Short mmCIF file of C-alpha atoms and ligand atoms in Angstrom, two decimals:
data_model
loop_
_atom_site.label_atom_id
_atom_site.label_comp_id
_atom_site.label_asym_id
_atom_site.label_seq_id
_atom_site.Cartn_x
_atom_site.Cartn_y
_atom_site.Cartn_z
CA MET O 1 16.45 -11.79 -0.23
CA SER O 2 15.00 -13.85 2.60
CA LEU O 3 11.52 -13.44 4.00
CA GLU O 4 10.06 -13.93 7.46
CA GLU O 5 6.58 -15.31 8.10
CA VAL O 6 5.34 -13.05 10.91
CA GLU O 7 1.99 -14.82 11.16
CA PRO O 8 0.39 -17.46 8.92
CA ASN O 9 0.53 -16.24 5.32
CA PHE O 10 1.85 -12.80 6.26
CA PHE O 11 5.45 -12.15 5.25
CA THR O 12 8.01 -9.35 5.54
CA LEU O 13 11.63 -8.96 4.46
CA SER O 14 13.91 -10.38 7.12
CA PRO O 15 15.59 -7.81 9.42
CA ASP O 16 19.00 -8.13 7.73
CA SER O 17 17.65 -7.60 4.21
CA PRO O 18 19.43 -4.77 2.32
CA LEU O 19 16.14 -3.61 0.79
CA ARG O 20 14.60 -3.28 4.27
CA GLU O 21 17.54 -1.09 5.30
CA THR O 22 17.21 1.02 2.15
CA ILE O 23 13.52 1.61 2.80
CA GLN O 24 14.14 2.41 6.46
CA ARG O 25 16.73 5.06 5.55
CA ALA O 26 14.23 6.90 3.35
CA TYR O 27 10.88 6.42 5.13
CA ARG O 28 9.51 9.41 7.07
CA TRP O 29 6.49 9.53 9.33
CA TYR O 30 4.62 12.53 10.71
CA SER O 31 2.67 13.03 13.92
CA PRO O 32 -0.97 14.22 13.78
CA ARG O 33 0.21 17.85 14.12
CA PHE O 34 1.96 17.59 10.74
CA SER O 35 -0.15 15.05 8.86
CA PRO O 36 -3.53 14.92 7.14
CA CYS O 37 -4.86 12.17 9.39
CA ASP O 38 -5.23 11.54 13.07
CA VAL O 39 -3.01 8.45 13.24
CA PRO O 40 -0.02 8.21 15.61
CA ARG O 41 2.55 7.79 12.81
CA PHE O 42 1.51 8.78 9.32
CA ALA O 43 3.89 7.07 6.89
CA ASP O 44 4.73 9.39 4.00
CA VAL O 45 4.89 7.56 0.68
CA GLY O 46 6.38 10.76 -0.78
CA SER O 47 9.54 10.11 1.19
CA ILE O 48 9.86 6.89 -0.82
CA THR O 49 8.92 8.28 -4.24
CA GLU O 50 11.34 11.17 -3.80
CA GLU O 51 14.21 8.69 -3.56
CA TRP O 52 14.34 7.23 -7.05
CA SER O 53 16.92 4.62 -6.09
CA VAL O 54 14.61 3.30 -3.35
CA MET O 55 11.78 3.10 -5.88
CA ARG O 56 14.10 1.26 -8.24
CA GLY O 57 15.08 -1.17 -5.47
CA ILE O 58 11.43 -1.90 -4.72
CA ARG O 59 10.61 -2.30 -8.40
CA ASP O 60 13.51 -4.63 -9.15
CA PHE O 61 12.79 -6.80 -6.14
CA LEU O 62 9.08 -7.18 -6.89
CA VAL O 63 9.59 -7.68 -10.63
CA ALA O 64 12.07 -10.50 -9.95
CA ARG O 65 9.72 -12.00 -7.35
CA TYR O 66 6.73 -12.16 -9.68
CA ARG O 67 8.64 -12.97 -12.87
CA ASN O 68 10.12 -16.05 -11.22
CA LEU O 69 6.84 -17.55 -10.07
CA PRO O 70 5.91 -20.85 -11.78
CA GLU O 71 2.67 -19.11 -12.79
CA PRO O 72 3.40 -15.36 -12.96
CA PRO O 73 0.64 -12.78 -12.56
CA THR O 74 -1.48 -11.78 -15.53
CA HIS O 75 -2.49 -8.45 -13.93
CA ILE O 76 -1.25 -5.96 -11.34
CA MET O 77 -4.09 -4.14 -9.60
CA GLY O 78 -3.45 -0.99 -7.53
CA PHE O 79 -5.51 0.76 -4.86
CA ASP O 80 -6.62 4.36 -5.28
CA ALA O 81 -4.48 6.39 -4.81
CA ARG O 82 -1.05 5.37 -3.55
CA GLY O 83 -1.13 1.93 -5.15
CA PHE O 84 -0.99 3.84 -8.43
CA LEU O 85 2.56 4.93 -7.61
CA LEU O 86 3.91 1.41 -7.34
CA GLY O 87 1.82 -0.79 -9.62
CA PRO O 88 2.62 0.63 -13.06
CA MET O 89 6.39 0.37 -12.67
CA ILE O 90 5.99 -3.34 -11.90
CA SER O 91 3.38 -4.10 -14.58
CA VAL O 92 5.40 -2.37 -17.31
CA GLU O 93 8.44 -4.52 -16.54
CA LEU O 94 6.37 -7.71 -16.40
CA GLY O 95 4.48 -6.78 -19.56
CA VAL O 96 1.02 -7.16 -18.00
CA PRO O 97 -1.87 -4.71 -17.57
CA PHE O 98 -2.15 -2.39 -14.58
CA VAL O 99 -5.77 -2.17 -13.38
CA LEU O 100 -6.99 0.79 -11.34
CA MET O 101 -9.14 0.12 -8.30
CA ARG O 102 -10.88 3.41 -7.74
CA LYS O 103 -13.00 4.79 -4.97
CA ALA O 104 -16.71 4.64 -5.72
CA GLY O 105 -17.82 7.22 -8.28
CA LYS O 106 -14.42 7.61 -9.97
CA ASN O 107 -14.23 4.76 -12.51
CA PRO O 108 -16.02 4.88 -15.87
CA GLY O 109 -17.98 1.97 -17.37
CA ILE O 110 -19.93 -0.79 -15.68
CA LEU O 111 -18.42 -1.41 -12.28
CA ILE O 112 -18.12 -4.05 -9.60
CA GLU O 113 -18.16 -2.43 -6.16
CA SER O 114 -16.73 -3.90 -2.96
CA GLU O 115 -18.49 -3.86 0.36
CA PRO O 116 -17.88 -0.59 2.26
CA TYR O 117 -14.68 -0.58 4.29
CA GLU O 118 -13.05 1.50 7.02
CA LYS O 119 -9.36 2.43 7.27
CA GLU O 120 -6.99 3.17 10.16
CA TYR O 121 -8.12 6.78 9.77
CA LYS O 122 -11.83 7.21 9.28
CA GLU O 123 -13.17 9.12 6.28
CA LYS O 124 -16.41 11.08 6.68
CA LYS O 125 -18.27 8.02 5.43
CA ALA O 126 -17.19 4.46 4.72
CA GLU O 127 -15.60 4.04 1.29
CA ALA O 128 -15.94 1.30 -1.31
CA MET O 129 -13.57 0.30 -4.12
CA THR O 130 -14.55 -0.40 -7.70
CA ILE O 131 -13.14 -1.96 -10.85
CA ARG O 132 -14.53 -1.97 -14.36
CA CYS O 133 -16.32 -5.21 -15.30
CA GLY O 134 -14.08 -7.16 -17.66
CA SER O 135 -10.81 -5.52 -16.57
CA ILE O 136 -9.96 -8.91 -15.02
CA GLY O 137 -11.86 -12.18 -15.38
CA LYS O 138 -11.79 -15.96 -15.10
CA GLY O 139 -8.20 -17.17 -15.33
CA SER O 140 -6.68 -13.81 -14.31
CA ARG O 141 -3.95 -14.10 -11.69
CA VAL O 142 -3.79 -10.81 -9.84
CA VAL O 143 -1.27 -9.10 -7.56
CA LEU O 144 -2.83 -6.34 -5.40
CA VAL O 145 -0.55 -3.38 -4.63
CA ASP O 146 -0.72 -0.56 -2.07
CA ASP O 147 1.71 1.53 -0.03
CA VAL O 148 0.37 0.68 3.46
CA LEU O 149 -1.47 -2.23 5.07
CA ALA O 150 -2.95 -0.87 8.31
CA THR O 151 -6.30 -2.24 9.56
CA GLY O 152 -6.67 -4.11 6.27
CA GLY O 153 -10.09 -2.77 5.26
CA THR O 154 -8.73 -1.52 1.96
CA ALA O 155 -6.91 -4.76 1.15
CA LEU O 156 -10.06 -6.77 1.83
CA SER O 157 -12.02 -4.65 -0.66
CA GLY O 158 -9.49 -5.67 -3.34
CA LEU O 159 -9.78 -9.35 -2.52
CA GLN O 160 -13.56 -9.04 -2.87
CA LEU O 161 -13.27 -7.43 -6.30
CA VAL O 162 -10.93 -10.13 -7.60
CA GLU O 163 -13.15 -12.90 -6.23
CA ALA O 164 -16.31 -11.31 -7.66
CA SER O 165 -14.61 -11.18 -11.09
CA GLY O 166 -13.97 -14.95 -11.04
CA ALA O 167 -10.20 -14.28 -10.85
CA THR O 168 -7.53 -15.30 -8.34
CA THR O 169 -5.43 -13.09 -6.05
CA ILE O 170 -1.92 -14.48 -5.94
CA GLU O 171 -0.63 -11.95 -3.39
CA PHE O 172 -1.36 -8.64 -1.67
CA VAL O 173 1.81 -6.54 -1.42
CA ALA O 174 2.54 -3.23 0.35
CA ILE O 175 5.67 -1.33 1.32
CA LEU O 176 4.62 -1.03 4.99
CA GLY O 177 2.52 -3.42 7.04
CA ILE O 178 1.53 -2.15 10.49
CA LYS O 179 1.57 -5.58 12.12
CA SER O 180 -0.03 -4.43 15.38
CA LEU O 181 -3.22 -3.44 13.51
CA LYS O 182 -3.67 -7.02 12.26
CA GLY O 183 -4.66 -6.08 8.72
CA ALA O 184 -3.75 -9.46 7.25
CA GLN O 185 -5.87 -11.21 9.85
CA LEU O 186 -8.93 -9.21 8.82
CA SER O 187 -8.79 -10.72 5.33
CA HIS O 188 -7.64 -14.15 6.44
CA SER O 189 -10.55 -14.53 8.85
CA TYR O 190 -13.18 -12.96 6.58
CA GLY O 191 -16.09 -15.05 5.26
CA ASN O 192 -15.24 -18.35 6.93
CA GLY O 193 -11.62 -18.09 5.86
CA ARG O 194 -12.32 -17.87 2.10
CA PHE O 195 -9.15 -15.70 1.71
CA SER O 196 -7.06 -17.46 4.37
CA LYS O 197 -4.66 -18.98 1.82
CA ILE O 198 -3.83 -15.69 0.08
CA PRO O 199 -0.32 -14.48 0.99
CA PHE O 200 0.11 -10.96 2.34
CA PHE O 201 3.55 -9.42 1.92
CA ALA O 202 4.68 -6.15 3.50
CA LEU O 203 8.27 -5.30 2.64
CA VAL O 204 8.76 -3.69 6.07
CA ASP O 205 6.81 -3.39 9.31
CA GLU O 206 6.33 -0.45 11.67
CA SER O 207 9.63 -1.13 13.43
CA VAL O 208 11.33 0.87 10.63
CA LEU O 209 9.43 4.01 11.69
CA THR O 210 11.77 4.93 14.53
CA GLU O 211 12.12 8.29 16.27
CA ALA O 212 14.95 9.08 13.85
CA ASN O 213 12.47 8.69 10.96
CA CYS O 214 10.15 11.42 12.26
CA GLY O 215 9.63 14.17 9.65
CA ASP O 216 8.06 16.70 12.04
CA THR O 217 9.69 20.15 12.00
CA ALA O 218 10.91 20.67 15.57
CA GLY O 219 9.89 23.94 17.21
CA TYR O 220 7.61 25.04 14.37
CA ASN O 221 4.59 26.97 15.64
CA GLY O 222 3.17 28.31 12.37
CA PRO O 223 0.24 27.03 10.33
CA ARG O 224 0.66 23.65 8.61
CA ILE O 225 -0.81 24.88 5.35
CA ILE O 226 0.54 28.08 3.82
CA GLY O 227 -1.62 29.67 1.14
CA TYR O 228 -0.33 30.59 -2.30
CA ARG O 229 -0.21 34.34 -1.72
CA GLU O 230 1.38 34.00 1.69
CA ALA O 231 4.00 31.61 0.29
CA LEU O 232 4.72 34.03 -2.57
CA SER O 233 5.23 36.84 -0.11
CA ARG O 234 7.79 34.76 1.80
CA ILE O 235 10.09 34.06 -1.16
C1 HSX K 1 -4.33 4.61 2.94
O1 HSX K 1 -5.01 3.72 3.81
C2 HSX K 1 -3.32 3.73 2.26
O2 HSX K 1 -2.82 4.26 1.04
C3 HSX K 1 -4.07 2.42 2.08
O3 HSX K 1 -4.82 2.41 0.87
C4 HSX K 1 -5.01 2.39 3.26
C5 HSX K 1 -4.56 1.42 4.31
O4 HSX K 1 -5.38 1.50 5.45
P1 HSX K 1 -6.22 0.26 5.98
O5 HSX K 1 -7.41 0.11 5.09
O6 HSX K 1 -5.33 -0.94 5.93
O7 HSX K 1 -6.59 0.66 7.38
O8 HSX K 1 -5.23 5.20 2.07
N1 ADE K 2 -3.12 4.53 5.81
C1 ADE K 2 -3.62 3.94 6.89
N2 ADE K 2 -2.84 4.10 7.96
C2 ADE K 2 -1.79 4.84 7.53
C3 ADE K 2 -0.63 5.34 8.17
N3 ADE K 2 -0.37 5.12 9.46
N4 ADE K 2 0.24 6.06 7.41
C4 ADE K 2 -0.01 6.29 6.11
N5 ADE K 2 -1.08 5.82 5.47
C5 ADE K 2 -1.96 5.11 6.17
#
């Protein structure tokens, strides 16, 4: 499948790619009224995981991509929490470890912590990512995995953790890259360009999130969250 370089070292699947079409058919987004965050189009990773054949298409494509590299990855590292949905299915096929990057306070052991980062939607306070010391090290060749690349704060935290472990990031990969938020540029311009050579790869960009992909329930005026007892009473 052919790729397009949308800006230096930032790639997507080309518009005629069958996998891009498959992802577009499944992907749903929600407006702020129906989503947990105040972003214009909240991309629902559940709409991807609920389509097993789309997941399989993503897995097969990424496994072939990394297996065929002259120097394949030694580790897949996923971002808390949605990177955990994609990383293991790739690492199991490649026969390499899957390493969990977890938000501060969640990982056991001695940890390396990234600088604090912000996301497209702001949490109450800035977050940081951690990995356990020794989970990767000198000579490790790491692929970083997430569902969405938006402003790129999260991706940058992963690059910092790999660098601070003495390892190498061979690629950051996500299903969706919101090009207009310039997430790849944040990492590529960080720290005098120390990460400028690291490829970013988003399978699709925000152009797949068309009006037809909106998951909002038209005309619904009720509460977004229905409690257990209320839901029971409605069955
Ligand atoms: C969500 O925001 C996604 O799962 C990613 O981990 C992250 C992307 O936002 P940003 O840091 O690129 O703005 O938690
Ligand atoms: N994380 C950051 N921005 C997002 C978006 N627009 N949809 C889903 N997850 C996100």
